[in-house]
Tab-separated table of C-alpha atoms in Angstrom:
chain	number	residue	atom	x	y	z
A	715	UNK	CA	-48.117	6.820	17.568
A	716	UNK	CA	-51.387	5.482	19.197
A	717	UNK	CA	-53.766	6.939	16.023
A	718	UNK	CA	-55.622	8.365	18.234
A	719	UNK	CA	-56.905	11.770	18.779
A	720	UNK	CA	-55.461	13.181	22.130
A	721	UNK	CA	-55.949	16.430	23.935
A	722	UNK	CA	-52.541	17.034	25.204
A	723	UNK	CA	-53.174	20.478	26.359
A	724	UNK	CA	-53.607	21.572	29.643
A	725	UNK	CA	-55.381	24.540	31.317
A	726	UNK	CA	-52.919	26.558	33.677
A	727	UNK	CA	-53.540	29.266	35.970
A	728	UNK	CA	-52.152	32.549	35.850
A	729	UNK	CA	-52.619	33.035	39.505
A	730	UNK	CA	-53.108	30.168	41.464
A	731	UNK	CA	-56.581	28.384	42.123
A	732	UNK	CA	-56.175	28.602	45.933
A	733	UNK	CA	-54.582	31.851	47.955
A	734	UNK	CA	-51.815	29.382	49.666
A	735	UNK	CA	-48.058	29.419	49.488
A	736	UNK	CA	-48.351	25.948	47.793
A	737	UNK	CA	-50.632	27.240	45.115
A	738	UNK	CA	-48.159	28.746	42.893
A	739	UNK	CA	-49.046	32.726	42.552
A	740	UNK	CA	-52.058	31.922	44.844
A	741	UNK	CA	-51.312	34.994	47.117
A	742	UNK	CA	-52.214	37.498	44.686
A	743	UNK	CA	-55.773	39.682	45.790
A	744	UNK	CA	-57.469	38.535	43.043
A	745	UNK	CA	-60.904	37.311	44.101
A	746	UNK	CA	-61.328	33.845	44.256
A	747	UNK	CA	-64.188	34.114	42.418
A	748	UNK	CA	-62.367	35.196	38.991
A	749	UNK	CA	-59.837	32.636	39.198
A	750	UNK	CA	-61.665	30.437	36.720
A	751	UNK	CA	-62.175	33.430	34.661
A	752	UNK	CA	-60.452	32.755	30.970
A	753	UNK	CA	-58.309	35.557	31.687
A	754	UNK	CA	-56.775	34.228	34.026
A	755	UNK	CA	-56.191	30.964	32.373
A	756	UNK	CA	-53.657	29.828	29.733
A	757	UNK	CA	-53.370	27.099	27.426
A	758	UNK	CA	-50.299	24.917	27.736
A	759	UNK	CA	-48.605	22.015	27.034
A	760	UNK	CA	-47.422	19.636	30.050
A	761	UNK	CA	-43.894	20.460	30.186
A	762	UNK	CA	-44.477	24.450	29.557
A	763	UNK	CA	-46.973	23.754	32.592
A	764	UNK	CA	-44.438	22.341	34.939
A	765	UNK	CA	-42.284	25.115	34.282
A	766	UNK	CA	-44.045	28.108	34.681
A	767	UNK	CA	-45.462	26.479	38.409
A	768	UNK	CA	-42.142	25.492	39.572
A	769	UNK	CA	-41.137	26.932	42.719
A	770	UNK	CA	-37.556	27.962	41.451
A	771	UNK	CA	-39.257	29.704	38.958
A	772	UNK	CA	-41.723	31.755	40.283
A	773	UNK	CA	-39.339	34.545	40.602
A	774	UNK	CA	-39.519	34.786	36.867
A	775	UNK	CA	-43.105	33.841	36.031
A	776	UNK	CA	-44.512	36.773	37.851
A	777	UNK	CA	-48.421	36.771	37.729
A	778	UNK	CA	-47.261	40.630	35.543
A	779	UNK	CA	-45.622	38.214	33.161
A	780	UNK	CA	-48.077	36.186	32.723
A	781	UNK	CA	-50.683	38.392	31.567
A	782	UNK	CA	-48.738	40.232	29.121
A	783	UNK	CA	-47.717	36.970	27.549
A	784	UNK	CA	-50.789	35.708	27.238
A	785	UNK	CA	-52.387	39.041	26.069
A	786	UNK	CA	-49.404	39.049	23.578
A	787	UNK	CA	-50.236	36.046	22.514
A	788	UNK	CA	-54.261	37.356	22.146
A	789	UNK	CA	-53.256	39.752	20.101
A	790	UNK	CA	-51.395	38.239	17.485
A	791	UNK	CA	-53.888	35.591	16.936
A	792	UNK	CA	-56.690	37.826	17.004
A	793	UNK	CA	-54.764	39.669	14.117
A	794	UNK	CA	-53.646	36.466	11.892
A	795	UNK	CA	-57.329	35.320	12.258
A	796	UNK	CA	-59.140	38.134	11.054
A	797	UNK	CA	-57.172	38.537	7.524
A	798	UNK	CA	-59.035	36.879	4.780
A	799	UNK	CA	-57.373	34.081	2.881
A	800	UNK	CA	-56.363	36.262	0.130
A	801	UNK	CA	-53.725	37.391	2.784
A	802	UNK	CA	-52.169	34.139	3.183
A	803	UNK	CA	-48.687	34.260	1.793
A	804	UNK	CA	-46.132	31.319	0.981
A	805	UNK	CA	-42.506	32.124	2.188
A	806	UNK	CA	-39.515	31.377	0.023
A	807	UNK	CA	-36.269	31.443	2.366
A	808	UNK	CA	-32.482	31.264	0.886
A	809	UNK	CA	-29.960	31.388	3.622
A	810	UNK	CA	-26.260	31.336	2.668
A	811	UNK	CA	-22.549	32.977	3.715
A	812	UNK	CA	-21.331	35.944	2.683
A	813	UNK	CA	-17.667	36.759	3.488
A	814	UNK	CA	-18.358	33.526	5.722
A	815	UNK	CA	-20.521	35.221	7.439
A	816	UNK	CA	-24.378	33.604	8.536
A	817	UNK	CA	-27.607	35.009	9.612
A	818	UNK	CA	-30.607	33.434	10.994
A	819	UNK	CA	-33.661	33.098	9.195
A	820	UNK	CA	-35.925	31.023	10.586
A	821	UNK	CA	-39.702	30.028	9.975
A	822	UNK	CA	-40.606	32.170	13.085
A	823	UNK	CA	-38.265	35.394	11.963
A	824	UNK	CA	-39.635	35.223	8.104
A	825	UNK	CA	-43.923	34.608	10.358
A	826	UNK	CA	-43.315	37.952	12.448
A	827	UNK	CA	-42.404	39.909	8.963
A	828	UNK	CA	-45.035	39.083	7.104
A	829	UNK	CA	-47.715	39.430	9.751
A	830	UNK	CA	-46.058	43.023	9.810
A	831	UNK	CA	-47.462	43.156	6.770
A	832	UNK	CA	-50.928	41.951	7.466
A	833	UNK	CA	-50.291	38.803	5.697
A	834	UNK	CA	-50.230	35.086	7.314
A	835	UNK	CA	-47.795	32.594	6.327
A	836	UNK	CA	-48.856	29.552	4.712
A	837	UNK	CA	-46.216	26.562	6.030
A	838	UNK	CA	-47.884	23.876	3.697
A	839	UNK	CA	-47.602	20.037	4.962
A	840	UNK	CA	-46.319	19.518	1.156
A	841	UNK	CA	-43.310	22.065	1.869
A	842	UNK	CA	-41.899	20.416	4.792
A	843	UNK	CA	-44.096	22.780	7.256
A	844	UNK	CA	-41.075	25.369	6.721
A	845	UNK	CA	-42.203	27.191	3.600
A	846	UNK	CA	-39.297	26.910	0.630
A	847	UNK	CA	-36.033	26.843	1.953
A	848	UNK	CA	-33.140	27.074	-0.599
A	849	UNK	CA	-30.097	26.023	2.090
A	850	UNK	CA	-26.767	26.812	0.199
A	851	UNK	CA	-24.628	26.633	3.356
A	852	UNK	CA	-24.366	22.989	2.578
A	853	UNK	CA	-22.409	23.626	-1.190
A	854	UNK	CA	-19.179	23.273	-1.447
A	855	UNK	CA	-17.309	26.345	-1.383
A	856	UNK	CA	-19.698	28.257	0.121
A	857	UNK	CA	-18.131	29.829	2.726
A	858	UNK	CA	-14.604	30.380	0.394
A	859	UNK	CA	-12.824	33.193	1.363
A	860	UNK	CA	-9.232	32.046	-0.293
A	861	UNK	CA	-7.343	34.449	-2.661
A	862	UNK	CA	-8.744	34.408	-6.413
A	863	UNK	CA	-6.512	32.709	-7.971
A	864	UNK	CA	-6.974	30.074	-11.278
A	865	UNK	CA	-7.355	27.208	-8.814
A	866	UNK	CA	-10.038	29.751	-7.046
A	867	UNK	CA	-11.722	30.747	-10.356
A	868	UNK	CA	-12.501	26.736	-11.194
A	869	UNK	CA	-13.945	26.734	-7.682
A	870	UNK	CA	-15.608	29.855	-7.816
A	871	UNK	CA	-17.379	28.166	-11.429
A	872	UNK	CA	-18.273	24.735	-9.425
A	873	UNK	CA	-20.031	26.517	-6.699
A	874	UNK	CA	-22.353	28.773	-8.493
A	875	UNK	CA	-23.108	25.826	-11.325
A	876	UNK	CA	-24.040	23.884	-8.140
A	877	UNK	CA	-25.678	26.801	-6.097
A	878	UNK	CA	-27.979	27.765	-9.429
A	879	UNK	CA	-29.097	24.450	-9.656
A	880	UNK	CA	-29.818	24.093	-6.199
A	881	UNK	CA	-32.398	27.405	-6.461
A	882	UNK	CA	-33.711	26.122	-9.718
A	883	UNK	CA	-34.635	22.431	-8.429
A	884	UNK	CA	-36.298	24.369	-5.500
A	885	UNK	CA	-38.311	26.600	-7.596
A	886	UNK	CA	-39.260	23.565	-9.959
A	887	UNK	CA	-40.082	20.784	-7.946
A	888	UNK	CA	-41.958	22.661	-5.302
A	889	UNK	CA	-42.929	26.207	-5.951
A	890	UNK	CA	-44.038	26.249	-10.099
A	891	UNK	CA	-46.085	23.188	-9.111
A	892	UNK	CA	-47.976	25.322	-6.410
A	893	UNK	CA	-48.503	28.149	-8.817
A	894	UNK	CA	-49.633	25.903	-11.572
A	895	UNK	CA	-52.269	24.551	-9.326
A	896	UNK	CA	-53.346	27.344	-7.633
A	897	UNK	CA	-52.055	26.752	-4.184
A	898	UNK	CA	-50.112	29.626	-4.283
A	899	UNK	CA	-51.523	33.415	-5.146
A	900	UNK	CA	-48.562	35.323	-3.389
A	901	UNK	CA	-45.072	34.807	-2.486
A	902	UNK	CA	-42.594	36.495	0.072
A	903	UNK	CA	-39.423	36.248	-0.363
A	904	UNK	CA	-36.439	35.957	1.836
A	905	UNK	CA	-32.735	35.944	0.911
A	906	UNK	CA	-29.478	36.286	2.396
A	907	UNK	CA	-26.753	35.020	0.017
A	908	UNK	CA	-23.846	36.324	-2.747
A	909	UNK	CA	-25.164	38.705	-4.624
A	910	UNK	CA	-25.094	37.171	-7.687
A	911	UNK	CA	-27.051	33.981	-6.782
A	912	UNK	CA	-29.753	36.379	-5.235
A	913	UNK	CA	-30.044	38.170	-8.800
A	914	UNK	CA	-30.675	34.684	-10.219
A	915	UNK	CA	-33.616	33.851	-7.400
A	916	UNK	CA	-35.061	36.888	-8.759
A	917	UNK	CA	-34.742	35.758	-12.266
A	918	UNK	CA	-36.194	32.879	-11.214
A	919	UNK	CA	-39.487	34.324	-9.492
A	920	UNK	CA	-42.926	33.802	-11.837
A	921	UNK	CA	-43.575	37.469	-12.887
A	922	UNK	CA	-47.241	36.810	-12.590
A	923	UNK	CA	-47.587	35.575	-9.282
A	924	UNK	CA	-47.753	39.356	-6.334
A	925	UNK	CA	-44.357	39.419	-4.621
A	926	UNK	CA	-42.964	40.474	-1.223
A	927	UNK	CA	-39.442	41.163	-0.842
A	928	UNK	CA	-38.181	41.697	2.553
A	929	UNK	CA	-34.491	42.989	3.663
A	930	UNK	CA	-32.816	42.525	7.102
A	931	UNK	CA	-32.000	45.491	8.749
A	932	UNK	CA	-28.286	45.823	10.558
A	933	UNK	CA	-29.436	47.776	13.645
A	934	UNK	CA	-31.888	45.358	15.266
A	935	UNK	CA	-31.175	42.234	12.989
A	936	UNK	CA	-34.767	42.280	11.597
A	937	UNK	CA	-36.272	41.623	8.641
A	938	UNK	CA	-39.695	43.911	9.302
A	939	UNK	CA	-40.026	46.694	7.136
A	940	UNK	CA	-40.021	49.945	8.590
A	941	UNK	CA	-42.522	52.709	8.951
A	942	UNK	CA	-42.016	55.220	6.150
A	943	UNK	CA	-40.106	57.805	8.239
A	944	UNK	CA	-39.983	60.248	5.794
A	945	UNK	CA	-39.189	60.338	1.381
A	946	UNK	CA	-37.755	57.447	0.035
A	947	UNK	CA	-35.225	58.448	-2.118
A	948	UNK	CA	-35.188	58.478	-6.028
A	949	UNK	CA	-33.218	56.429	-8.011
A	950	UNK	CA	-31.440	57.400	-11.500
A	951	UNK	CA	-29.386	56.007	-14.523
A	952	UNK	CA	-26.894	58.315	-16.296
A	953	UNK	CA	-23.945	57.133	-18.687
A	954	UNK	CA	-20.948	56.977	-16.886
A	955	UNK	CA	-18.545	56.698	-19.982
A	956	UNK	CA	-20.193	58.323	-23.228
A	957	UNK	CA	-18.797	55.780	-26.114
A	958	UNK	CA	-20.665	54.502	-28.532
A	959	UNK	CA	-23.158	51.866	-28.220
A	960	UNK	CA	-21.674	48.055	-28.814
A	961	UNK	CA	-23.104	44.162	-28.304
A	962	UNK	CA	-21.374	44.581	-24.320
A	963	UNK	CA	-22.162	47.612	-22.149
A	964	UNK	CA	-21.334	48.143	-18.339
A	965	UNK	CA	-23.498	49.536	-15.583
A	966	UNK	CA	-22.341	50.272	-11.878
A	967	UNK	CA	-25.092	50.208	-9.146
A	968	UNK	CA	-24.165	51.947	-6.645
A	969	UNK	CA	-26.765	51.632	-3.914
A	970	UNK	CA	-25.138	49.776	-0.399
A	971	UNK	CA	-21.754	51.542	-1.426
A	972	UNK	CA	-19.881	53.192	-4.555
A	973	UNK	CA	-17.803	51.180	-6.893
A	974	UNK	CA	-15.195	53.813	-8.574
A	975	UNK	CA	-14.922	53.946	-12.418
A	976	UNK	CA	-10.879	52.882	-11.539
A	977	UNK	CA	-12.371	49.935	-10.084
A	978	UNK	CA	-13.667	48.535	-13.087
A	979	UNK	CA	-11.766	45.275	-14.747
A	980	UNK	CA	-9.882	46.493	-17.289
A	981	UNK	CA	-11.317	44.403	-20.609
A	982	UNK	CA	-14.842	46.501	-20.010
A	983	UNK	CA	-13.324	50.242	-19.304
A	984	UNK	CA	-13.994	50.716	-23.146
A	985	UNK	CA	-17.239	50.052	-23.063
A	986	UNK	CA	-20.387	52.485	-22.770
A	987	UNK	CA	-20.965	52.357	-19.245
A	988	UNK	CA	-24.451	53.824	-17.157
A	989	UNK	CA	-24.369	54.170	-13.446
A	990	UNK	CA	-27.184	53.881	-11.233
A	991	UNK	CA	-27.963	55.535	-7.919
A	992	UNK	CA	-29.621	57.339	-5.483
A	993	UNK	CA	-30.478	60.765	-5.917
A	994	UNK	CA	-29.843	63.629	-3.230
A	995	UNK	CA	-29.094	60.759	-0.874
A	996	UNK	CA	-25.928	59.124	-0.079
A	997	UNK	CA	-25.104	55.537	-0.836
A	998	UNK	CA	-25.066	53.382	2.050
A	999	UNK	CA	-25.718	49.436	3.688
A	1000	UNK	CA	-29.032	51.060	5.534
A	1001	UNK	CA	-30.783	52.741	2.842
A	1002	UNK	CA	-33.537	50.095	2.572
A	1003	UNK	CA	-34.791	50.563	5.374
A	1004	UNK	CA	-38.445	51.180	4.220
A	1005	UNK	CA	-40.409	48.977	1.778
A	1006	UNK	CA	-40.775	52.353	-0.601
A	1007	UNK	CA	-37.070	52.092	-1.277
A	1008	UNK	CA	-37.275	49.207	-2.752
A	1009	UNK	CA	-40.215	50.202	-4.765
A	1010	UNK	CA	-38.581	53.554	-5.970
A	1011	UNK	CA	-35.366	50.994	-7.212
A	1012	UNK	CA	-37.421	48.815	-9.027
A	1013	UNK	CA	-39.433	51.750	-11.003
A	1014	UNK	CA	-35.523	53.111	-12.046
A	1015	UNK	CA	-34.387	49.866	-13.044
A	1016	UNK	CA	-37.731	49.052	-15.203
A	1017	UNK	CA	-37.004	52.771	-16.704
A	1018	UNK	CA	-33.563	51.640	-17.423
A	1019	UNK	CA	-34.461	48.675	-19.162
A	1020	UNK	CA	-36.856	50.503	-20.839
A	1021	UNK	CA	-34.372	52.698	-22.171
A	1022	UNK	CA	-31.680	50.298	-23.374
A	1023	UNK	CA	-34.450	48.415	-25.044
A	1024	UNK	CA	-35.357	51.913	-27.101
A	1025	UNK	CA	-32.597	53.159	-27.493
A	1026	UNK	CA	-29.545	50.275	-27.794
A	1027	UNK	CA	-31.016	47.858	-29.683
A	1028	UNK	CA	-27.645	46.071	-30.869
A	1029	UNK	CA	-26.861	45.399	-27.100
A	1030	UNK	CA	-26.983	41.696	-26.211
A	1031	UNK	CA	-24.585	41.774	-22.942
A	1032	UNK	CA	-24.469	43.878	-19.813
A	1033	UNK	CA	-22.307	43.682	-17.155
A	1034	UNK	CA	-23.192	43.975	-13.973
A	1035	UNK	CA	-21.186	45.365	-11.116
A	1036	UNK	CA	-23.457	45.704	-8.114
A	1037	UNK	CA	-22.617	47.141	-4.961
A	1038	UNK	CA	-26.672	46.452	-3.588
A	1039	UNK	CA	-28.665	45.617	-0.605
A	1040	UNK	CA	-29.555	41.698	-1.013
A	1041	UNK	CA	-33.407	43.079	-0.911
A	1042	UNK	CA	-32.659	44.955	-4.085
A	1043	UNK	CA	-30.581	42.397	-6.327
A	1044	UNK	CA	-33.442	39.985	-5.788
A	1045	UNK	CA	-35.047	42.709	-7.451
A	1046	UNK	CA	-32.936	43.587	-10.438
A	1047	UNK	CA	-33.122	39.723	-11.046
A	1048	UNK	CA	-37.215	39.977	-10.831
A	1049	UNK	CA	-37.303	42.763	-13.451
A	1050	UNK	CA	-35.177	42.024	-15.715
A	1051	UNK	CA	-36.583	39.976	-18.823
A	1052	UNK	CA	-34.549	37.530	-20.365
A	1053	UNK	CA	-36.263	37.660	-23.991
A	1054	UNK	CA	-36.429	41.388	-23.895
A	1055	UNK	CA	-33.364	42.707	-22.420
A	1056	UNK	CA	-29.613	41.935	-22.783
A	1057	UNK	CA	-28.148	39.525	-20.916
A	1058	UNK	CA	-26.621	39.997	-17.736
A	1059	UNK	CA	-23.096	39.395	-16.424
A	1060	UNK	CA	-22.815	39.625	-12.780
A	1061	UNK	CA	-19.806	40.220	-10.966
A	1062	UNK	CA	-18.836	39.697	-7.217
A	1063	UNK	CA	-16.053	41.246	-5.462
A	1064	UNK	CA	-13.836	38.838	-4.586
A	1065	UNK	CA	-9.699	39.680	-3.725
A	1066	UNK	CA	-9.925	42.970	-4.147
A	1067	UNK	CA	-11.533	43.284	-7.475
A	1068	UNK	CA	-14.636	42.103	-9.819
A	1069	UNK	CA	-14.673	39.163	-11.514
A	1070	UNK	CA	-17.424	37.828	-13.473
A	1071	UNK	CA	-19.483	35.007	-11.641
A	1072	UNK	CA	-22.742	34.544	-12.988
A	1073	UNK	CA	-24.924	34.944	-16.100
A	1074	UNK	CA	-28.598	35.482	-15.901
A	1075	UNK	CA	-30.772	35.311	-19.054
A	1076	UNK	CA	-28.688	32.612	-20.755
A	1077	UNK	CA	-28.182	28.959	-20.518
A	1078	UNK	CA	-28.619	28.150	-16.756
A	1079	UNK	CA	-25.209	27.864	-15.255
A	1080	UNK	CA	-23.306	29.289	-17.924
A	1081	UNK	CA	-19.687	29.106	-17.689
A	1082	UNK	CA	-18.344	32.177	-16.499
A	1083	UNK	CA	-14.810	31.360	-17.779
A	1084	UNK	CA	-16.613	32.609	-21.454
A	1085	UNK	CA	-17.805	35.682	-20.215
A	1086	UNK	CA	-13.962	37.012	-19.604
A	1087	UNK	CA	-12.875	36.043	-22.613
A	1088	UNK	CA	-15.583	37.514	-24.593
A	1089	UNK	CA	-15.364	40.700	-22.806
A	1090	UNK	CA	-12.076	41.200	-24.642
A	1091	UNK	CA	-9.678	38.648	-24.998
A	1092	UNK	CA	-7.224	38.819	-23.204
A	1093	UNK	CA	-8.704	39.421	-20.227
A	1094	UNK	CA	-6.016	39.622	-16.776
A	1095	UNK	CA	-8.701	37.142	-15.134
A	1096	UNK	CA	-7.867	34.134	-13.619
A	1097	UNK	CA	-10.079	32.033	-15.825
């Protein structure tokens, strides 16, 4: 407001300057002498100030406290200072509902998890000082949780036609034009959203820019990665449903949970199907709990593409029913390539049952109403 350049800091003490009641801590047996010290002073703003020396308060802002706040605060600085610049990381956040339910994922929660990871966070003036945030909880029907039924299905189509290009005028507009000019080297990537939408933020990612993908974890609500605790388990595809080969093809991923061969739709139980899981581990909502999971999913999905690619050839659609982590369908958006592989059909559970919401590799926000009726005509979805 004035133009001017203003200190607005101000140095507090830890314990007080003189050894009086009215000097707030000043009792404590430290010499006078070191009261001056640096360690014993703290950099604050006015308000923060007021607070910390206010005689209701002192009860709380022990002299103990203090210290390990301000060493706390040491520390981390002292660690986000000394990486080199080609740790600086720019943060791409998209926070949605699922089964109307909301997380939070702010700039401070996505800072501590990649300075976990010995990287710094680049908030850039030009993103709105908050990294990339792709906010879906403002789309209409985002936080649907009616019965799918036809008048549902049109919905359902609405939504993810606006959610896609929501992500898409995100990436566009503010992350390719980073990339392009060399502004940013590496990305981290946070999502919490419907499954299918985080498949297409993978899709979405530029394959030659280094990638982070983080997960939040259900016991403390956290989205650090873990310390390897011990072997991350394997991942492998096997066919499900030996038919022969076709143009459509079904896989189940069954990572988070298990989706039953009786709970397929009924226009794709004739097709070949594959499965996907872990192996000599259980399936389960926690099982990303260390980075190396995630790495050990990605190498069996690239193996799997690999192997429809050599050995399918005539395969142009595969459908998709995911029961994943939201870490890990970022992923299986990231690695699949739309000129290379087949596209993909994702499905969400929604009623009861899967119903095809989203295609990724085609047209961006392709009608899903198509996709059931080219699965096999008539197909008992509400379309």
């Amino acid at each position: 407001m004035s133009w001017r350049t203003l200190n607005l800091g101000e140095l507090a003490h830890i314990v007080g300057r003189g050894s009086s009641v009215r000097s707030p801590r000043g009792e404590h047996p430290l010499d006078r002498a070191q009261r001056e010290d640096a360690d014993n002073l703290m950099l604050l703003c006015a308000d923060q100030h007021d607070e910390v020396d206010a005689a209701g308060g002192l009860d709380l802002f022990t002299v103990e406290k203090l210290r390990r706040v301000k060493q706390e605060h040491e520390d981390r600085i002292r660690h986000v200072t000394g990486l080199g610049s080609d740790r600086a990381t720019t943060v791409v956040r998209m926070v949605g509902s699922v089964h109307g339910n909301q997380v939070e994922l702010s700039r401070q929660t996505a800072a501590t998890a990649v300075i976990a990871r010995d990287r710094y966070p680049l908030f850039l003036e030009s993103y709105t000082r908050h990294g990339l945030e792709i906010d879906l909880r403002g789309v209409p029907g985002e936080s649907q949780a009616a019965p799918y039924t036809a008048s549902q299905a049109t919905a359902s189509r609405a939504y993810y036609r606006m959610a896609t290009q929501l992500v898409d005028g995100v990436i566009e507009r503010q992350l390719r034009p980073g990339i392009t000019r060399d502004a940013v080297r590496h990305v981290s990537v946070f999502g919490f959203a419907r499954l299918p939408l985080l498949v297409h933020l993978g899709s979405r990612l530029d394959d030659t820019v280094p990638t982070d993908i983080y997960q939040r974890h259900r016991e403390d609500e956290s989205w650090v990665w873990r310390e390897e605790d011990g072997l991350a388990p394997n991942f492998a595809a096997r066919v499900d449903h030996d038919v022969p080969s076709g143009r459509e093809a079904v896989v189940l991923i069954n990572v988070s949970g298990a989706i039953g061969a009786q709970e397929v739709p009924a226009p794709l139980r004739g097709m070949r199907r594959w499965e996907i899981r872990p192996v000599g581990a259980p399936t389960g909502p926690d099982i990303m709990a260390a980075r190396g999971c995630l790495e050990r999913f990605a190498e069996a999905l690239r193996g799997f593409f690999a192997e429809l690619e050599a050995e399918v050839k005539m395969l142009k659609r595969l459908h998709v029913l995911p029961a994943l982590p939201m870490s890990a369908a970022i992923v299986l958006g990231r690695v699949h390539h739309p000129q290379v592989h087949p596209q993909l059909v994702v499905y969400e559970r929604l009623s009861g049952c899967y119903v095809p919401t989203l295609e990724v590799g085609g047209p961006s926000g392709s009608s899903v109403g198509t996709v059931a009726r080219s699965a096999g005509g008539s197909s008992g979805w509400a379309v």
